[in-house]
Amino acid sequence: MMNSTEPSSYLSFTSSSHLSNDSSSFNMSGSSGPDSGASLEVLSLRKLGRNLEQLLDDLTFDYSDAEVIVEDLSVGVHRCILAARSGFFHNLFVQGNTSSPPKEGKPKYYMKELVPYHKVGYEAFLVFLSYLYTGKLKASPLEVSTCVDGTCAHDACRPAINFVVELTYASAIFQITELVSLFQRRLLNFVEKAFVEDVIPILLVSFHCQLDQLLTHCIHRVARSDLDDISLEKELPFEIAKNLKSLRLQSQSDKENEMDLDNTHEKRIRRIHKALDSDDVELVKLLLSESGITLDDANALHYAAAYCDPKVVAEVLDLGVADVNLRNDRGYTVLHVAAMRKEPSVIVSLLTKGASALETTSHGQSAVTLCRRLTRPKDYGAKTKQGQETSKDRICIDVLEREMRRNPLAGDMYISSPAMADDLHAWLLYLENRVAFARLFFPTEAKLAMDIAHADSTSEFICLSASERSGNLREVDLNETPTMQQKRLRSRLDALNKTVEMGRRYFPHCSQVLDKFLEEDLPDLFYLEKGTPDEQRIKRARFTELKDDVQKAFNKDKAKISGSGLSSSSSSSSSQKGCVNYKVTKK
């Protein structure tokens, strides 16, 4: 057996000289030959690997003599195997365990104490542990090494990077050098593909694990990026941030005079940021009045959304003097920054104050896309027990997706993936139904709203019967390119939405009737002849109520706008006669 302090792995599928003397004269058919010993050795090592793997996978008989606690989950391990494979574990077990006395059962070791600089998750530790036992590296579990964005290739998204980072930390701390080399090569491939903010965890692991080649590569990538100095100082060790700023200054030596002017301005901005760090919004107000710098000059909302307590974000928003949709030098809005932080209360506060979920970065990513690219399927689909908090990751995505669906002008955001394309068609269908019902219930008002919105094209596809509709939304025109289809659907969506907006503005009571009608799925009322006698009777009664609601709404809106000069003599009452046989396409 190898010396227990040897850090490198020795289980592999290659031949080993210490077995060749015993098996060199045999192969599987019983004949001798020069390759027979190597073949038998490979088979023996494979069988050994399978047998040792059963110690991890088969829980029928638990032979483990220690436990490693990872993310509050216990993983049974065998100290003899870990000590033989890793010098780190050999020294750990020789020193003895201080976490729990022997009388309490198996010794327990906590991952957060073994790996101080970064977390190693449960799945990453199992992959690493499997390699120690079998010499084989398992494939990365998709639920923790991919994101929930269906359009992502997962070749450089944050979950893919983070999983390899976790494996790198484990391999370096536990002294398995061949794995460190393997994962360092993988991380090198990520550096140029990833967004610069996603390079930060790679830079950190290379710094803490002293991976000089990877560290140099990361530093140069970040130095030539547009990542601001404040972000570097907040997220990186002091010496790394200082090194990065020095590299940047070397390329700006001819701008010393401009830098002197900027230093005064920057100092004032930093005072505002420090006041935000101290949760002192009153001091922020004082600094703003004394310095002449605005919240927008300091990108104070961006800073607060990224680093401050959610209550501070709300207080800064309440000042009412910051542009909630302001872009920083990198082209990120405050909502983009909040989406990357994944703090639901911050996102909700921004949306409540008018932050637009439709804005995209220079890379074409909306806030919800950024959030998806940072979220693992494990976190998004995590089941919570009654009384427990729902996953923050899921809440953030759900809130942003609802905001996108609420705003029909999302455009490209709705067709960036199959799921979003379904949302686009569903929203178009909803708007078409809404305008169609408006023309049935309030024909004059609907036409007036369309005229005010200059939505002449709307009348081309809003027809009074299903058979008259201008084709299925999903109908394919072989002469129509995806770009042409996108423009057509966007134009259609804009026209419908303008009509609905004008209806809400000038005929609010009529719009409320339509809201209730569609939300309660009342279009089924138009099939009065269907269902049991009791169901038909209930439908007729509800239909009578609906007619009364329509007439009351019309009268209220008519009284409200009678002095505005708008002509609104509706034929609503007469329209009800032909409604019963009207068919509507349901979502």
mmCIF file of N, CA, C and O in Angstrom, residues 333-411:
data_model
loop_
_atom_site.group_PDB
_atom_site.id
_atom_site.type_symbol
_atom_site.label_atom_id
_atom_site.label_comp_id
_atom_site.label_asym_id
_atom_site.label_seq_id
_atom_site.Cartn_x
_atom_site.Cartn_y
_atom_site.Cartn_z
ATOM 1 N N THR A 333 -29.368 47.975 -15.076
ATOM 2 C CA THR A 333 -30.321 48.721 -14.269
ATOM 3 C C THR A 333 -30.250 48.226 -12.824
ATOM 4 O O THR A 333 -29.609 47.207 -12.536
ATOM 5 N N VAL A 334 -30.922 48.922 -11.942
ATOM 6 C CA VAL A 334 -30.945 48.502 -10.534
ATOM 7 C C VAL A 334 -31.600 47.126 -10.408
ATOM 8 O O VAL A 334 -31.172 46.287 -9.616
ATOM 9 N N LEU A 335 -32.635 46.875 -11.207
ATOM 10 C CA LEU A 335 -33.320 45.585 -11.152
ATOM 11 C C LEU A 335 -32.414 44.456 -11.615
ATOM 12 O O LEU A 335 -32.484 43.341 -11.095
ATOM 13 N N HIS A 336 -31.550 44.717 -12.583
ATOM 14 C CA HIS A 336 -30.572 43.702 -13.006
ATOM 15 C C HIS A 336 -29.666 43.312 -11.830
ATOM 16 O O HIS A 336 -29.403 42.131 -11.598
ATOM 17 N N VAL A 337 -29.202 44.332 -11.113
ATOM 18 C CA VAL A 337 -28.330 44.086 -9.960
ATOM 19 C C VAL A 337 -29.081 43.293 -8.889
ATOM 20 O O VAL A 337 -28.551 42.343 -8.304
ATOM 21 N N ALA A 338 -30.331 43.677 -8.627
ATOM 22 C CA ALA A 338 -31.129 42.977 -7.618
ATOM 23 C C ALA A 338 -31.393 41.538 -8.036
ATOM 24 O O ALA A 338 -31.396 40.627 -7.197
ATOM 25 N N ALA A 339 -31.616 41.307 -9.323
ATOM 26 C CA ALA A 339 -31.855 39.949 -9.808
ATOM 27 C C ALA A 339 -30.633 39.068 -9.598
ATOM 28 O O ALA A 339 -30.754 37.878 -9.274
ATOM 29 N N MET A 340 -29.441 39.635 -9.750
ATOM 30 C CA MET A 340 -28.218 38.866 -9.530
ATOM 31 C C MET A 340 -27.995 38.588 -8.051
ATOM 32 O O MET A 340 -27.400 37.575 -7.682
ATOM 33 N N ARG A 341 -28.494 39.475 -7.211
ATOM 34 C CA ARG A 341 -28.391 39.233 -5.765
ATOM 35 C C ARG A 341 -29.410 38.185 -5.298
ATOM 36 O O ARG A 341 -29.201 37.492 -4.317
ATOM 37 N N LYS A 342 -30.538 38.112 -5.978
ATOM 38 C CA LYS A 342 -31.610 37.158 -5.677
ATOM 39 C C LYS A 342 -32.189 37.344 -4.270
ATOM 40 O O LYS A 342 -32.314 36.401 -3.513
ATOM 41 N N GLU A 343 -32.536 38.592 -3.971
ATOM 42 C CA GLU A 343 -33.203 38.913 -2.709
ATOM 43 C C GLU A 343 -34.624 39.370 -3.041
ATOM 44 O O GLU A 343 -34.819 40.475 -3.564
ATOM 45 N N PRO A 344 -35.649 38.538 -2.751
ATOM 46 C CA PRO A 344 -37.017 38.848 -3.185
ATOM 47 C C PRO A 344 -37.523 40.215 -2.743
ATOM 48 O O PRO A 344 -38.153 40.928 -3.527
ATOM 49 N N SER A 345 -37.271 40.593 -1.488
ATOM 50 C CA SER A 345 -37.812 41.849 -0.986
ATOM 51 C C SER A 345 -37.246 43.052 -1.732
ATOM 52 O O SER A 345 -37.940 44.058 -1.937
ATOM 53 N N VAL A 346 -35.986 42.968 -2.152
ATOM 54 C CA VAL A 346 -35.378 44.063 -2.919
ATOM 55 C C VAL A 346 -36.036 44.148 -4.300
ATOM 56 O O VAL A 346 -36.368 45.243 -4.786
ATOM 57 N N ILE A 347 -36.236 43.005 -4.937
ATOM 58 C CA ILE A 347 -36.863 42.972 -6.264
ATOM 59 C C ILE A 347 -38.276 43.536 -6.201
ATOM 60 O O ILE A 347 -38.675 44.354 -7.031
ATOM 61 N N VAL A 348 -39.046 43.112 -5.195
ATOM 62 C CA VAL A 348 -40.422 43.582 -5.065
ATOM 63 C C VAL A 348 -40.457 45.093 -4.810
ATOM 64 O O VAL A 348 -41.285 45.820 -5.372
ATOM 65 N N SER A 349 -39.550 45.582 -3.951
ATOM 66 C CA SER A 349 -39.496 47.022 -3.672
ATOM 67 C C SER A 349 -39.250 47.822 -4.941
ATOM 68 O O SER A 349 -39.881 48.861 -5.180
ATOM 69 N N LEU A 350 -38.353 47.347 -5.772
ATOM 70 C CA LEU A 350 -38.036 48.052 -7.015
ATOM 71 C C LEU A 350 -39.208 48.029 -7.988
ATOM 72 O O LEU A 350 -39.543 49.043 -8.609
ATOM 73 N N LEU A 351 -39.833 46.860 -8.126
ATOM 74 C CA LEU A 351 -40.981 46.751 -9.036
ATOM 75 C C LEU A 351 -42.129 47.647 -8.576
ATOM 76 O O LEU A 351 -42.818 48.271 -9.392
ATOM 77 N N THR A 352 -42.320 47.700 -7.263
ATOM 78 C CA THR A 352 -43.392 48.540 -6.717
ATOM 79 C C THR A 352 -43.166 50.013 -7.043
ATOM 80 O O THR A 352 -44.123 50.759 -7.253
ATOM 81 N N LYS A 353 -41.908 50.422 -7.101
ATOM 82 C CA LYS A 353 -41.575 51.815 -7.390
ATOM 83 C C LYS A 353 -41.421 52.099 -8.884
ATOM 84 O O LYS A 353 -40.976 53.179 -9.271
ATOM 85 N N GLY A 354 -41.756 51.114 -9.715
ATOM 86 C CA GLY A 354 -41.762 51.378 -11.153
ATOM 87 C C GLY A 354 -40.594 50.849 -11.936
ATOM 88 O O GLY A 354 -40.426 51.202 -13.115
ATOM 89 N N ALA A 355 -39.762 49.996 -11.350
ATOM 90 C CA ALA A 355 -38.650 49.409 -12.098
ATOM 91 C C ALA A 355 -39.201 48.551 -13.234
ATOM 92 O O ALA A 355 -40.155 47.801 -13.055
ATOM 93 N N SER A 356 -38.592 48.667 -14.394
ATOM 94 C CA SER A 356 -39.059 47.937 -15.571
ATOM 95 C C SER A 356 -38.357 46.585 -15.679
ATOM 96 O O SER A 356 -37.124 46.517 -15.707
ATOM 97 N N ALA A 357 -39.165 45.539 -15.760
ATOM 98 C CA ALA A 357 -38.611 44.193 -15.933
ATOM 99 C C ALA A 357 -38.259 43.913 -17.386
ATOM 100 O O ALA A 357 -37.692 42.868 -17.701
ATOM 101 N N LEU A 358 -38.593 44.838 -18.285
ATOM 102 C CA LEU A 358 -38.360 44.623 -19.710
ATOM 103 C C LEU A 358 -36.965 45.041 -20.155
ATOM 104 O O LEU A 358 -36.511 44.622 -21.217
ATOM 105 N N GLU A 359 -36.303 45.875 -19.356
ATOM 106 C CA GLU A 359 -34.987 46.376 -19.745
ATOM 107 C C GLU A 359 -33.985 45.234 -19.834
ATOM 108 O O GLU A 359 -33.994 44.311 -19.011
ATOM 109 N N THR A 360 -33.106 45.296 -20.838
ATOM 110 C CA THR A 360 -32.100 44.247 -21.021
ATOM 111 C C THR A 360 -30.700 44.838 -20.893
ATOM 112 O O THR A 360 -30.484 46.035 -21.088
ATOM 113 N N THR A 361 -29.751 43.977 -20.591
ATOM 114 C CA THR A 361 -28.349 44.382 -20.516
ATOM 115 C C THR A 361 -27.786 44.515 -21.927
ATOM 116 O O THR A 361 -28.462 44.232 -22.917
ATOM 117 N N SER A 362 -26.534 44.912 -22.014
ATOM 118 C CA SER A 362 -25.891 44.995 -23.331
ATOM 119 C C SER A 362 -25.757 43.628 -23.975
ATOM 120 O O SER A 362 -25.558 43.516 -25.185
ATOM 121 N N HIS A 363 -25.880 42.571 -23.170
ATOM 122 C CA HIS A 363 -25.835 41.200 -23.689
ATOM 123 C C HIS A 363 -27.231 40.679 -24.022
ATOM 124 O O HIS A 363 -27.389 39.503 -24.361
ATOM 125 N N GLY A 364 -28.254 41.543 -23.881
ATOM 126 C CA GLY A 364 -29.602 41.133 -24.238
ATOM 127 C C GLY A 364 -30.323 40.330 -23.181
ATOM 128 O O GLY A 364 -31.305 39.641 -23.493
ATOM 129 N N GLN A 365 -29.875 40.410 -21.930
ATOM 130 C CA GLN A 365 -30.492 39.631 -20.859
ATOM 131 C C GLN A 365 -31.385 40.510 -19.992
ATOM 132 O O GLN A 365 -30.980 41.585 -19.558
ATOM 133 N N SER A 366 -32.597 40.041 -19.752
ATOM 134 C CA SER A 366 -33.504 40.735 -18.840
ATOM 135 C C SER A 366 -33.196 40.314 -17.408
ATOM 136 O O SER A 366 -32.389 39.396 -17.175
ATOM 137 N N ALA A 367 -33.859 40.941 -16.461
ATOM 138 C CA ALA A 367 -33.642 40.594 -15.049
ATOM 139 C C ALA A 367 -33.999 39.140 -14.776
ATOM 140 O O ALA A 367 -33.290 38.439 -14.060
ATOM 141 N N VAL A 368 -35.104 38.669 -15.367
ATOM 142 C CA VAL A 368 -35.518 37.296 -15.113
ATOM 143 C C VAL A 368 -34.532 36.309 -15.739
ATOM 144 O O VAL A 368 -34.267 35.237 -15.179
ATOM 145 N N THR A 369 -33.959 36.652 -16.883
ATOM 146 C CA THR A 369 -32.953 35.781 -17.499
ATOM 147 C C THR A 369 -31.705 35.709 -16.640
ATOM 148 O O THR A 369 -31.136 34.630 -16.438
ATOM 149 N N LEU A 370 -31.269 36.863 -16.122
ATOM 150 C CA LEU A 370 -30.111 36.870 -15.227
ATOM 151 C C LEU A 370 -30.365 35.987 -14.021
ATOM 152 O O LEU A 370 -29.483 35.224 -13.587
ATOM 153 N N CYS A 371 -31.571 36.079 -13.479
ATOM 154 C CA CYS A 371 -31.919 35.297 -12.291
ATOM 155 C C CYS A 371 -31.940 33.806 -12.613
ATOM 156 O O CYS A 371 -31.465 32.976 -11.829
ATOM 157 N N ARG A 372 -32.492 33.450 -13.762
ATOM 158 C CA ARG A 372 -32.527 32.044 -14.152
ATOM 159 C C ARG A 372 -31.118 31.480 -14.322
ATOM 160 O O ARG A 372 -30.846 30.338 -13.953
ATOM 161 N N ARG A 373 -30.230 32.285 -14.930
ATOM 162 C CA ARG A 373 -28.870 31.809 -15.194
ATOM 163 C C ARG A 373 -28.055 31.601 -13.919
ATOM 164 O O ARG A 373 -26.988 31.005 -13.945
ATOM 165 N N LEU A 374 -28.556 32.140 -12.814
ATOM 166 C CA LEU A 374 -27.860 31.987 -11.531
ATOM 167 C C LEU A 374 -28.485 30.901 -10.655
ATOM 168 O O LEU A 374 -27.964 30.610 -9.580
ATOM 169 N N THR A 375 -29.576 30.298 -11.103
ATOM 170 C CA THR A 375 -30.362 29.408 -10.250
ATOM 171 C C THR A 375 -30.249 27.958 -10.696
ATOM 172 O O THR A 375 -30.435 27.641 -11.868
ATOM 173 N N ARG A 376 -29.960 27.078 -9.757
ATOM 174 C CA ARG A 376 -29.871 25.651 -10.027
ATOM 175 C C ARG A 376 -31.263 25.011 -9.993
ATOM 176 O O ARG A 376 -32.129 25.443 -9.222
ATOM 177 N N PRO A 377 -31.494 23.969 -10.800
ATOM 178 C CA PRO A 377 -32.767 23.252 -10.708
ATOM 179 C C PRO A 377 -33.069 22.752 -9.302
ATOM 180 O O PRO A 377 -34.225 22.748 -8.875
ATOM 181 N N LYS A 378 -32.043 22.349 -8.562
ATOM 182 C CA LYS A 378 -32.247 21.873 -7.193
ATOM 183 C C LYS A 378 -32.873 22.950 -6.322
ATOM 184 O O LYS A 378 -33.759 22.663 -5.509
ATOM 185 N N ASP A 379 -32.418 24.183 -6.485
ATOM 186 C CA ASP A 379 -32.937 25.285 -5.669
ATOM 187 C C ASP A 379 -34.294 25.757 -6.165
ATOM 188 O O ASP A 379 -35.168 26.100 -5.367
ATOM 189 N N TYR A 380 -34.472 25.772 -7.481
ATOM 190 C CA TYR A 380 -35.740 26.240 -8.029
ATOM 191 C C TYR A 380 -36.877 25.263 -7.719
ATOM 192 O O TYR A 380 -37.988 25.666 -7.387
ATOM 193 N N GLY A 381 -36.573 23.967 -7.797
ATOM 194 C CA GLY A 381 -37.616 22.965 -7.591
ATOM 195 C C GLY A 381 -37.650 22.381 -6.198
ATOM 196 O O GLY A 381 -38.316 21.364 -5.960
ATOM 197 N N ALA A 382 -36.942 23.014 -5.256
ATOM 198 C CA ALA A 382 -36.879 22.478 -3.899
ATOM 199 C C ALA A 382 -38.264 22.440 -3.266
ATOM 200 O O ALA A 382 -39.001 23.422 -3.291
ATOM 201 N N LYS A 383 -38.611 21.293 -2.709
ATOM 202 C CA LYS A 383 -39.900 21.160 -2.023
ATOM 203 C C LYS A 383 -39.731 21.597 -0.576
ATOM 204 O O LYS A 383 -38.798 21.189 0.102
ATOM 205 N N THR A 384 -40.641 22.426 -0.139
ATOM 206 C CA THR A 384 -40.572 22.921 1.236
ATOM 207 C C THR A 384 -41.708 22.331 2.055
ATOM 208 O O THR A 384 -42.832 22.187 1.574
ATOM 209 N N LYS A 385 -41.400 21.978 3.274
ATOM 210 C CA LYS A 385 -42.417 21.451 4.170
ATOM 211 C C LYS A 385 -43.291 22.589 4.674
ATOM 212 O O LYS A 385 -42.912 23.757 4.629
ATOM 213 N N GLN A 386 -44.458 22.211 5.146
ATOM 214 C CA GLN A 386 -45.387 23.219 5.644
ATOM 215 C C GLN A 386 -44.745 24.009 6.791
ATOM 216 O O GLN A 386 -44.169 23.439 7.709
ATOM 217 N N GLY A 387 -44.846 25.319 6.707
ATOM 218 C CA GLY A 387 -44.257 26.169 7.732
ATOM 219 C C GLY A 387 -42.859 26.642 7.400
ATOM 220 O O GLY A 387 -42.356 27.574 8.016
ATOM 221 N N GLN A 388 -42.218 25.997 6.395
ATOM 222 C CA GLN A 388 -40.875 26.417 6.004
ATOM 223 C C GLN A 388 -40.953 27.478 4.909
ATOM 224 O O GLN A 388 -41.937 27.573 4.176
ATOM 225 N N GLU A 389 -39.881 28.259 4.805
ATOM 226 C CA GLU A 389 -39.845 29.301 3.796
ATOM 227 C C GLU A 389 -39.635 28.689 2.412
ATOM 228 O O GLU A 389 -38.896 27.730 2.242
ATOM 229 N N THR A 390 -40.301 29.270 1.420
ATOM 230 C CA THR A 390 -40.100 28.855 0.040
ATOM 231 C C THR A 390 -38.721 29.321 -0.420
ATOM 232 O O THR A 390 -38.194 30.319 0.058
ATOM 233 N N SER A 391 -38.146 28.589 -1.372
ATOM 234 C CA SER A 391 -36.837 28.941 -1.897
ATOM 235 C C SER A 391 -36.828 30.369 -2.432
ATOM 236 O O SER A 391 -37.680 30.764 -3.228
ATOM 237 N N LYS A 392 -35.856 31.160 -1.986
ATOM 238 C CA LYS A 392 -35.736 32.536 -2.471
ATOM 239 C C LYS A 392 -35.501 32.570 -3.972
ATOM 240 O O LYS A 392 -35.972 33.474 -4.670
ATOM 241 N N ASP A 393 -34.763 31.595 -4.465
ATOM 242 C CA ASP A 393 -34.479 31.546 -5.896
ATOM 243 C C ASP A 393 -35.764 31.466 -6.696
ATOM 244 O O ASP A 393 -35.944 32.185 -7.690
ATOM 245 N N ARG A 394 -36.666 30.592 -6.262
ATOM 246 C CA ARG A 394 -37.931 30.425 -6.989
ATOM 247 C C ARG A 394 -38.803 31.673 -6.858
ATOM 248 O O ARG A 394 -39.444 32.097 -7.822
ATOM 249 N N ILE A 395 -38.839 32.251 -5.659
ATOM 250 C CA ILE A 395 -39.661 33.446 -5.463
ATOM 251 C C ILE A 395 -39.209 34.554 -6.408
ATOM 252 O O ILE A 395 -40.034 35.217 -7.053
ATOM 253 N N CYS A 396 -37.903 34.766 -6.495
ATOM 254 C CA CYS A 396 -37.386 35.832 -7.358
ATOM 255 C C CYS A 396 -37.794 35.608 -8.808
ATOM 256 O O CYS A 396 -38.264 36.530 -9.487
ATOM 257 N N ILE A 397 -37.615 34.393 -9.289
ATOM 258 C CA ILE A 397 -37.956 34.092 -10.682
ATOM 259 C C ILE A 397 -39.453 34.227 -10.905
ATOM 260 O O ILE A 397 -39.905 34.810 -11.899
ATOM 261 N N ASP A 398 -40.249 33.705 -9.988
ATOM 262 C CA ASP A 398 -41.707 33.778 -10.137
ATOM 263 C C ASP A 398 -42.195 35.229 -10.157
ATOM 264 O O ASP A 398 -43.057 35.592 -10.962
ATOM 265 N N VAL A 399 -41.640 36.061 -9.264
ATOM 266 C CA VAL A 399 -42.046 37.469 -9.213
ATOM 267 C C VAL A 399 -41.707 38.166 -10.527
ATOM 268 O O VAL A 399 -42.532 38.897 -11.102
ATOM 269 N N LEU A 400 -40.498 37.947 -11.032
ATOM 270 C CA LEU A 400 -40.080 38.602 -12.270
ATOM 271 C C LEU A 400 -40.861 38.079 -13.470
ATOM 272 O O LEU A 400 -41.203 38.849 -14.381
ATOM 273 N N GLU A 401 -41.155 36.778 -13.481
ATOM 274 C CA GLU A 401 -41.935 36.222 -14.582
ATOM 275 C C GLU A 401 -43.362 36.764 -14.577
ATOM 276 O O GLU A 401 -43.923 37.064 -15.640
ATOM 277 N N ARG A 402 -43.948 36.903 -13.394
ATOM 278 C CA ARG A 402 -45.291 37.469 -13.315
ATOM 279 C C ARG A 402 -45.293 38.913 -13.818
ATOM 280 O O ARG A 402 -46.230 39.355 -14.482
ATOM 281 N N GLU A 403 -44.219 39.648 -13.478
ATOM 282 C CA GLU A 403 -44.126 41.026 -13.943
ATOM 283 C C GLU A 403 -44.013 41.072 -15.469
ATOM 284 O O GLU A 403 -44.606 41.936 -16.121
ATOM 285 N N MET A 404 -43.271 40.138 -16.042
ATOM 286 C CA MET A 404 -43.154 40.081 -17.498
ATOM 287 C C MET A 404 -44.492 39.754 -18.135
ATOM 288 O O MET A 404 -44.886 40.356 -19.136
ATOM 289 N N ARG A 405 -45.211 38.804 -17.549
ATOM 290 C CA ARG A 405 -46.511 38.432 -18.106
ATOM 291 C C ARG A 405 -47.526 39.553 -17.941
ATOM 292 O O ARG A 405 -48.415 39.734 -18.769
ATOM 293 N N ARG A 406 -47.374 40.307 -16.854
ATOM 294 C CA ARG A 406 -48.301 41.414 -16.604
ATOM 295 C C ARG A 406 -48.122 42.513 -17.638
ATOM 296 O O ARG A 406 -49.084 43.199 -18.003
ATOM 297 N N ASN A 407 -46.907 42.675 -18.106
ATOM 298 C CA ASN A 407 -46.628 43.720 -19.078
ATOM 299 C C ASN A 407 -46.547 43.109 -20.472
ATOM 300 O O ASN A 407 -45.589 42.428 -20.797
ATOM 301 N N PRO A 408 -47.524 43.319 -21.301
ATOM 302 C CA PRO A 408 -47.565 42.668 -22.608
ATOM 303 C C PRO A 408 -46.563 43.202 -23.608
ATOM 304 O O PRO A 408 -46.448 42.676 -24.684
ATOM 305 N N LEU A 409 -45.818 44.245 -23.250
ATOM 306 C CA LEU A 409 -44.830 44.791 -24.169
ATOM 307 C C LEU A 409 -43.475 44.122 -24.008
ATOM 308 O O LEU A 409 -42.457 44.663 -24.407
ATOM 309 N N ALA A 410 -43.466 42.953 -23.418
ATOM 310 C CA ALA A 410 -42.208 42.264 -23.167
ATOM 311 C C ALA A 410 -41.500 41.891 -24.454
ATOM 312 O O ALA A 410 -40.297 41.713 -24.484
ATOM 313 N N GLY A 411 -42.232 41.749 -25.538
ATOM 314 C CA GLY A 411 -41.613 41.543 -26.834
ATOM 315 C C GLY A 411 -40.727 40.337 -26.895
ATOM 316 O O GLY A 411 -41.148 39.216 -26.675
#
